[in-house]
Tab-separated table of C-alpha atoms in Angstrom:
chain	number	residue	atom	x	y	z
A	41	VAL	CA	-6.224	-5.414	11.777
A	42	LEU	CA	-6.730	-8.367	14.120
A	43	ALA	CA	-6.415	-10.731	11.170
A	44	VAL	CA	-3.045	-9.254	10.228
A	45	ARG	CA	-1.788	-9.598	13.796
A	46	ARG	CA	-2.933	-13.222	13.918
A	47	ALA	CA	-1.137	-13.948	10.634
A	48	VAL	CA	2.044	-12.355	11.974
A	49	GLU	CA	1.812	-14.370	15.186
A	50	ARG	CA	1.376	-17.610	13.207
A	51	THR	CA	4.220	-16.999	10.782
A	52	ALA	CA	6.585	-14.870	12.898
A	53	LEU	CA	6.971	-12.638	9.847
A	54	PRO	CA	6.580	-8.838	9.813
A	55	ALA	CA	3.703	-7.041	8.105
A	56	ILE	CA	2.366	-3.575	7.372
A	57	VAL	CA	-1.227	-2.643	8.186
A	58	GLN	CA	-2.402	0.030	5.781
A	59	PHE	CA	-5.405	2.311	5.967
A	60	HIS	CA	-6.816	4.691	3.368
A	61	PRO	CA	-7.361	8.432	3.911
A	62	ALA	CA	-11.096	7.809	3.425
A	63	SER	CA	-11.102	6.321	6.927
A	64	PHE	CA	-10.550	9.827	8.304
A	65	ASP	CA	-13.796	10.928	6.668
A	66	PHE	CA	-15.598	7.931	8.147
A	67	ALA	CA	-14.350	8.002	11.727
A	68	ASN	CA	-11.612	10.609	12.053
A	69	THR	CA	-8.586	8.911	13.656
A	70	ALA	CA	-10.439	6.000	15.323
A	71	LEU	CA	-9.243	3.379	12.833
A	72	LEU	CA	-5.684	4.708	12.969
A	73	ALA	CA	-5.716	4.511	16.778
A	74	ALA	CA	-6.973	0.911	16.617
A	75	CYS	CA	-4.281	-0.028	14.085
A	76	LEU	CA	-1.547	1.459	16.245
A	77	ASP	CA	-2.860	-0.278	19.373
A	78	VAL	CA	-3.046	-3.712	17.726
A	79	ALA	CA	0.335	-3.313	16.027
A	80	GLN	CA	2.099	-2.271	19.213
A	81	SER	CA	0.622	-5.215	21.121
A	82	CYS	CA	2.257	-7.768	18.805
A	83	THR	CA	5.509	-9.094	20.245
A	84	VAL	CA	6.257	-11.910	17.774
A	85	ALA	CA	7.365	-9.737	14.854
A	86	PRO	CA	7.044	-6.077	13.870
A	87	ILE	CA	3.769	-4.696	12.533
A	88	LEU	CA	4.013	-1.234	11.020
A	89	VAL	CA	1.077	1.093	10.411
A	90	ALA	CA	0.890	3.008	7.139
A	91	LEU	CA	-1.291	5.581	5.432
A	92	ASP	CA	-1.840	4.412	1.858
A	93	HIS	CA	-2.471	6.473	-1.297
A	94	ALA	CA	-2.537	9.854	0.396
A	95	SER	CA	-2.752	12.811	-1.975
A	96	SER	CA	-3.968	15.325	0.610
A	97	ASP	CA	-1.579	17.279	2.801
A	98	ASP	CA	-4.199	17.373	5.547
A	99	ALA	CA	-4.440	13.557	5.651
A	100	LEU	CA	-0.678	13.154	5.565
A	101	ASP	CA	-0.060	15.675	8.330
A	102	LEU	CA	-2.769	14.142	10.515
A	103	ALA	CA	-1.255	10.678	10.113
A	104	LEU	CA	2.246	11.982	10.811
A	105	ARG	CA	1.087	13.739	13.974
A	106	ARG	CA	-0.683	10.604	15.217
A	107	GLY	CA	2.332	8.303	14.953
A	108	VAL	CA	2.242	6.269	11.733
A	109	ASP	CA	5.401	4.451	10.693
A	110	TYR	CA	4.995	4.875	6.955
A	111	VAL	CA	3.104	6.994	4.436
A	112	MET	CA	2.444	6.536	0.741
A	113	ALA	CA	2.549	10.008	-0.813
A	114	ASP	CA	0.534	9.609	-4.004
A	115	GLY	CA	1.374	12.386	-6.439
A	116	SER	CA	0.968	10.111	-9.441
A	117	ARG	CA	-1.790	12.294	-10.928
A	118	LEU	CA	0.423	15.385	-10.839
A	119	GLU	CA	2.678	16.713	-13.582
A	120	TYR	CA	6.143	15.213	-13.113
A	121	ASN	CA	8.032	18.211	-11.684
A	122	THR	CA	5.069	19.094	-9.474
A	123	ASN	CA	5.039	15.509	-8.222
A	124	VAL	CA	8.766	15.724	-7.481
A	125	ALA	CA	8.433	18.968	-5.501
A	126	TRP	CA	5.378	17.820	-3.561
A	127	THR	CA	6.832	14.396	-2.734
A	128	ALA	CA	10.117	15.939	-1.602
A	129	ASP	CA	8.161	18.209	0.728
A	130	VAL	CA	6.323	15.203	2.191
A	131	VAL	CA	9.673	13.491	2.802
A	132	ASN	CA	10.910	16.603	4.605
A	133	ARG	CA	7.812	16.717	6.806
A	134	ALA	CA	8.031	13.003	7.539
A	135	THR	CA	11.629	13.468	8.619
A	136	ASN	CA	11.245	16.630	10.672
A	137	SER	CA	7.621	17.067	11.714
A	138	ALA	CA	6.292	13.605	12.533
A	139	LEU	CA	5.481	12.284	15.997
A	140	LYS	CA	8.047	9.537	15.437
A	141	SER	CA	11.675	10.418	14.756
A	142	SER	CA	11.544	9.340	11.143
A	143	VAL	CA	8.685	8.054	9.013
A	144	ALA	CA	9.304	6.151	5.775
A	145	VAL	CA	7.815	7.605	2.593
A	146	GLU	CA	6.713	5.610	-0.444
A	147	ALA	CA	5.821	7.300	-3.734
A	148	GLU	CA	4.463	6.125	-7.061
A	149	LEU	CA	5.596	6.704	-10.630
A	150	GLY	CA	2.926	5.864	-13.165
A	151	LEU	CA	-0.790	5.575	-12.561
A	152	LEU	CA	-2.370	2.312	-11.481
A	153	ALA	CA	-5.657	1.200	-13.038
A	154	GLY	CA	-8.519	-0.264	-11.017
A	155	GLU	CA	-10.624	0.685	-8.022
A	156	GLU	CA	-9.988	0.488	-4.289
A	157	ASP	CA	-11.339	2.481	-1.333
A	158	GLY	CA	-12.947	5.026	-3.649
A	159	LEU	CA	-9.749	5.411	-5.691
A	160	SER	CA	-10.748	4.753	-9.293
A	161	VAL	CA	-8.640	4.953	-12.448
A	162	ALA	CA	-9.975	3.755	-15.795
A	163	GLU	CA	-7.683	1.353	-17.659
A	164	LYS	CA	-7.336	3.798	-20.554
A	165	HIS	CA	-5.955	6.430	-18.166
A	166	ALA	CA	-3.437	4.128	-16.489
A	167	LYS	CA	0.218	4.865	-17.142
A	168	MET	CA	3.223	2.587	-16.789
A	169	THR	CA	6.279	3.629	-14.794
A	170	ASP	CA	8.911	5.185	-17.059
A	171	PRO	CA	12.264	3.621	-16.127
A	172	ASP	CA	14.158	6.590	-17.573
A	173	ILE	CA	12.915	9.002	-14.901
A	174	VAL	CA	13.289	6.687	-11.903
A	175	ALA	CA	16.834	7.713	-10.937
A	176	ASP	CA	16.020	11.433	-11.183
A	177	PHE	CA	12.804	11.052	-9.171
A	178	VAL	CA	14.465	9.111	-6.371
A	179	GLN	CA	17.469	11.423	-6.186
A	180	ARG	CA	15.347	14.586	-6.041
A	181	THR	CA	12.693	13.346	-3.626
A	182	LYS	CA	14.792	11.162	-1.293
A	183	ILE	CA	11.939	8.643	-0.952
A	184	ASP	CA	12.380	5.382	0.943
A	185	ALA	CA	10.422	3.120	-1.437
A	186	LEU	CA	9.014	3.300	-4.969
A	187	ALA	CA	5.672	1.871	-6.095
A	188	VAL	CA	5.837	0.694	-9.701
A	189	THR	CA	3.175	0.328	-12.369
A	190	ILE	CA	3.959	-2.561	-14.715
A	191	GLY	CA	0.490	-3.866	-15.565
A	192	ASN	CA	-0.646	-4.459	-11.979
A	193	VAL	CA	-4.108	-3.153	-11.050
A	194	HIS	CA	-6.139	-2.323	-7.970
A	195	GLY	CA	-9.030	-4.664	-7.303
A	196	LYS	CA	-9.810	-7.775	-9.337
A	197	TYR	CA	-7.944	-8.545	-12.537
A	198	ALA	CA	-10.437	-8.519	-15.410
A	199	ARG	CA	-8.198	-10.913	-17.335
A	200	GLU	CA	-5.058	-12.983	-16.778
A	201	PRO	CA	-2.418	-10.698	-15.193
A	202	ASN	CA	0.202	-9.628	-17.725
A	203	LEU	CA	3.071	-7.864	-16.007
A	204	ASP	CA	5.857	-6.133	-17.927
A	205	TRP	CA	8.901	-7.892	-16.464
A	206	ALA	CA	11.352	-6.170	-18.800
A	207	ARG	CA	10.106	-2.815	-17.544
A	208	LEU	CA	10.453	-3.930	-13.928
A	209	ASP	CA	14.022	-5.111	-14.558
A	210	GLN	CA	14.899	-1.766	-16.128
A	211	ILE	CA	13.362	0.090	-13.190
A	212	ARG	CA	15.457	-2.033	-10.843
A	213	ASN	CA	18.611	-1.317	-12.855
A	214	ASN	CA	17.970	2.436	-12.849
A	215	ALA	CA	16.959	2.736	-9.202
A	216	PRO	CA	19.463	2.810	-6.325
A	217	GLU	CA	20.448	-0.726	-5.403
A	218	ASP	CA	19.107	-0.419	-1.860
A	219	LEU	CA	15.749	1.155	-2.789
A	220	PRO	CA	12.805	-1.169	-2.056
A	221	LEU	CA	10.273	-1.515	-4.852
A	222	VAL	CA	6.569	-1.904	-4.111
A	223	LEU	CA	3.874	-3.717	-6.072
A	224	HIS	CA	0.316	-2.566	-5.481
A	225	GLY	CA	-2.509	-4.776	-6.696
A	226	ALA	CA	-0.907	-8.056	-5.641
A	227	SER	CA	-4.253	-9.743	-4.940
A	228	GLY	CA	-4.818	-12.489	-7.481
A	229	LEU	CA	-1.235	-12.752	-8.665
A	230	PRO	CA	0.013	-16.365	-8.817
A	231	ASP	CA	3.002	-17.437	-6.738
A	232	ASN	CA	5.336	-17.595	-9.735
A	233	MET	CA	4.677	-13.911	-10.469
A	234	LEU	CA	5.259	-12.960	-6.848
A	235	HIS	CA	8.583	-14.806	-6.852
A	236	ARG	CA	9.546	-13.173	-10.160
A	237	ALA	CA	8.798	-9.753	-8.695
A	238	ILE	CA	10.876	-10.537	-5.595
A	239	SER	CA	13.808	-11.491	-7.808
A	240	ALA	CA	13.642	-7.990	-9.327
A	241	GLY	CA	13.718	-6.252	-5.966
A	242	VAL	CA	10.059	-5.952	-4.971
A	243	CYS	CA	10.059	-6.012	-1.150
A	244	LYS	CA	6.477	-4.994	-0.371
A	245	PHE	CA	3.261	-6.384	-1.834
A	246	ASN	CA	-0.067	-4.655	-1.228
A	247	VAL	CA	-2.896	-7.169	-0.774
A	248	ASN	CA	-6.439	-5.990	-0.147
A	249	THR	CA	-9.024	-7.461	-2.519
A	250	GLU	CA	-8.448	-11.117	-1.572
A	251	VAL	CA	-8.630	-10.361	2.131
A	252	ARG	CA	-11.763	-8.254	1.805
A	253	ALA	CA	-13.481	-10.866	-0.324
A	254	ALA	CA	-12.883	-13.501	2.350
A	255	SER	CA	-14.191	-11.163	5.041
A	256	ARG	CA	-17.312	-10.191	3.102
A	257	GLN	CA	-18.189	-13.788	2.344
A	258	ALA	CA	-17.806	-14.749	6.001
A	259	VAL	CA	-20.008	-11.837	7.083
A	260	LYS	CA	-22.633	-12.850	4.518
A	261	VAL	CA	-22.719	-16.454	5.719
A	262	ALA	CA	-22.712	-15.550	9.413
A	263	SER	CA	-25.437	-12.939	8.942
A	264	ALA	CA	-27.610	-15.439	7.091
A	265	ALA	CA	-27.163	-17.764	10.070
A	266	ASP	CA	-28.463	-14.958	12.324
A	267	LYS	CA	-25.276	-14.831	14.391
A	268	ASP	CA	-24.580	-12.075	16.901
A	269	VAL	CA	-22.452	-9.113	15.777
A	270	LEU	CA	-19.379	-10.189	17.767
A	271	ASP	CA	-19.602	-13.712	16.373
A	272	ILE	CA	-19.862	-12.284	12.861
A	273	MET	CA	-16.721	-10.269	13.492
A	274	LYS	CA	-14.889	-13.344	14.770
A	275	ASP	CA	-15.899	-15.330	11.689
A	276	SER	CA	-14.663	-12.494	9.516
A	277	VAL	CA	-11.236	-12.526	11.173
A	278	ASP	CA	-11.039	-16.323	10.886
A	279	ALA	CA	-11.807	-16.130	7.164
A	280	MET	CA	-9.028	-13.635	6.546
A	281	VAL	CA	-6.453	-15.916	8.151
A	282	PRO	CA	-6.992	-19.330	6.506
């Protein structure tokens, strides 16, 4: 969280700090409270706090009550019409029952392969976003952003990334013009792919693996040097903001 704030202060560009529902199991709302505190203390540019890949109503409602700006309602494992109904209900709760006046809701069509924060989907079970159902899904759920699956994966890419640009362009054509698209699994994607995605309307990139790898390596080196815990933490933050 501190690394994100430092990056925002250096670049004067906004960012979103995301946390996974598993953090509630680890420390209840302590991480969420820390994220909100750090985000609100940044005056250079906005930092929003989001709950990512939430498939539990309990986790979503807890985050909404505690003041998040944004939730990712992940019904991607559900049957389509069940996903539509559940996501629409999350949007209604985010609009009418949250601590803040209105909380943005992102949803996903398709199923992303890879592993992150205990979320694991085998490649053979991954499913691309179907462009033909995008307009119906958005209209019925009233979501604020759509996460797409076009060959992107959580975690490290096992081979050279191969994104389906034609599919992304069709998704963009079928979605409302003002609907932001989201690309999860952006760690490891080269700049030319990021720029290509932006040209097709992707406005939010989720980056986790690269940042964590830098942090873990810094912790490993600092621990081997027998540094104090606070110094290890400082080295970790430095490594995440090159």
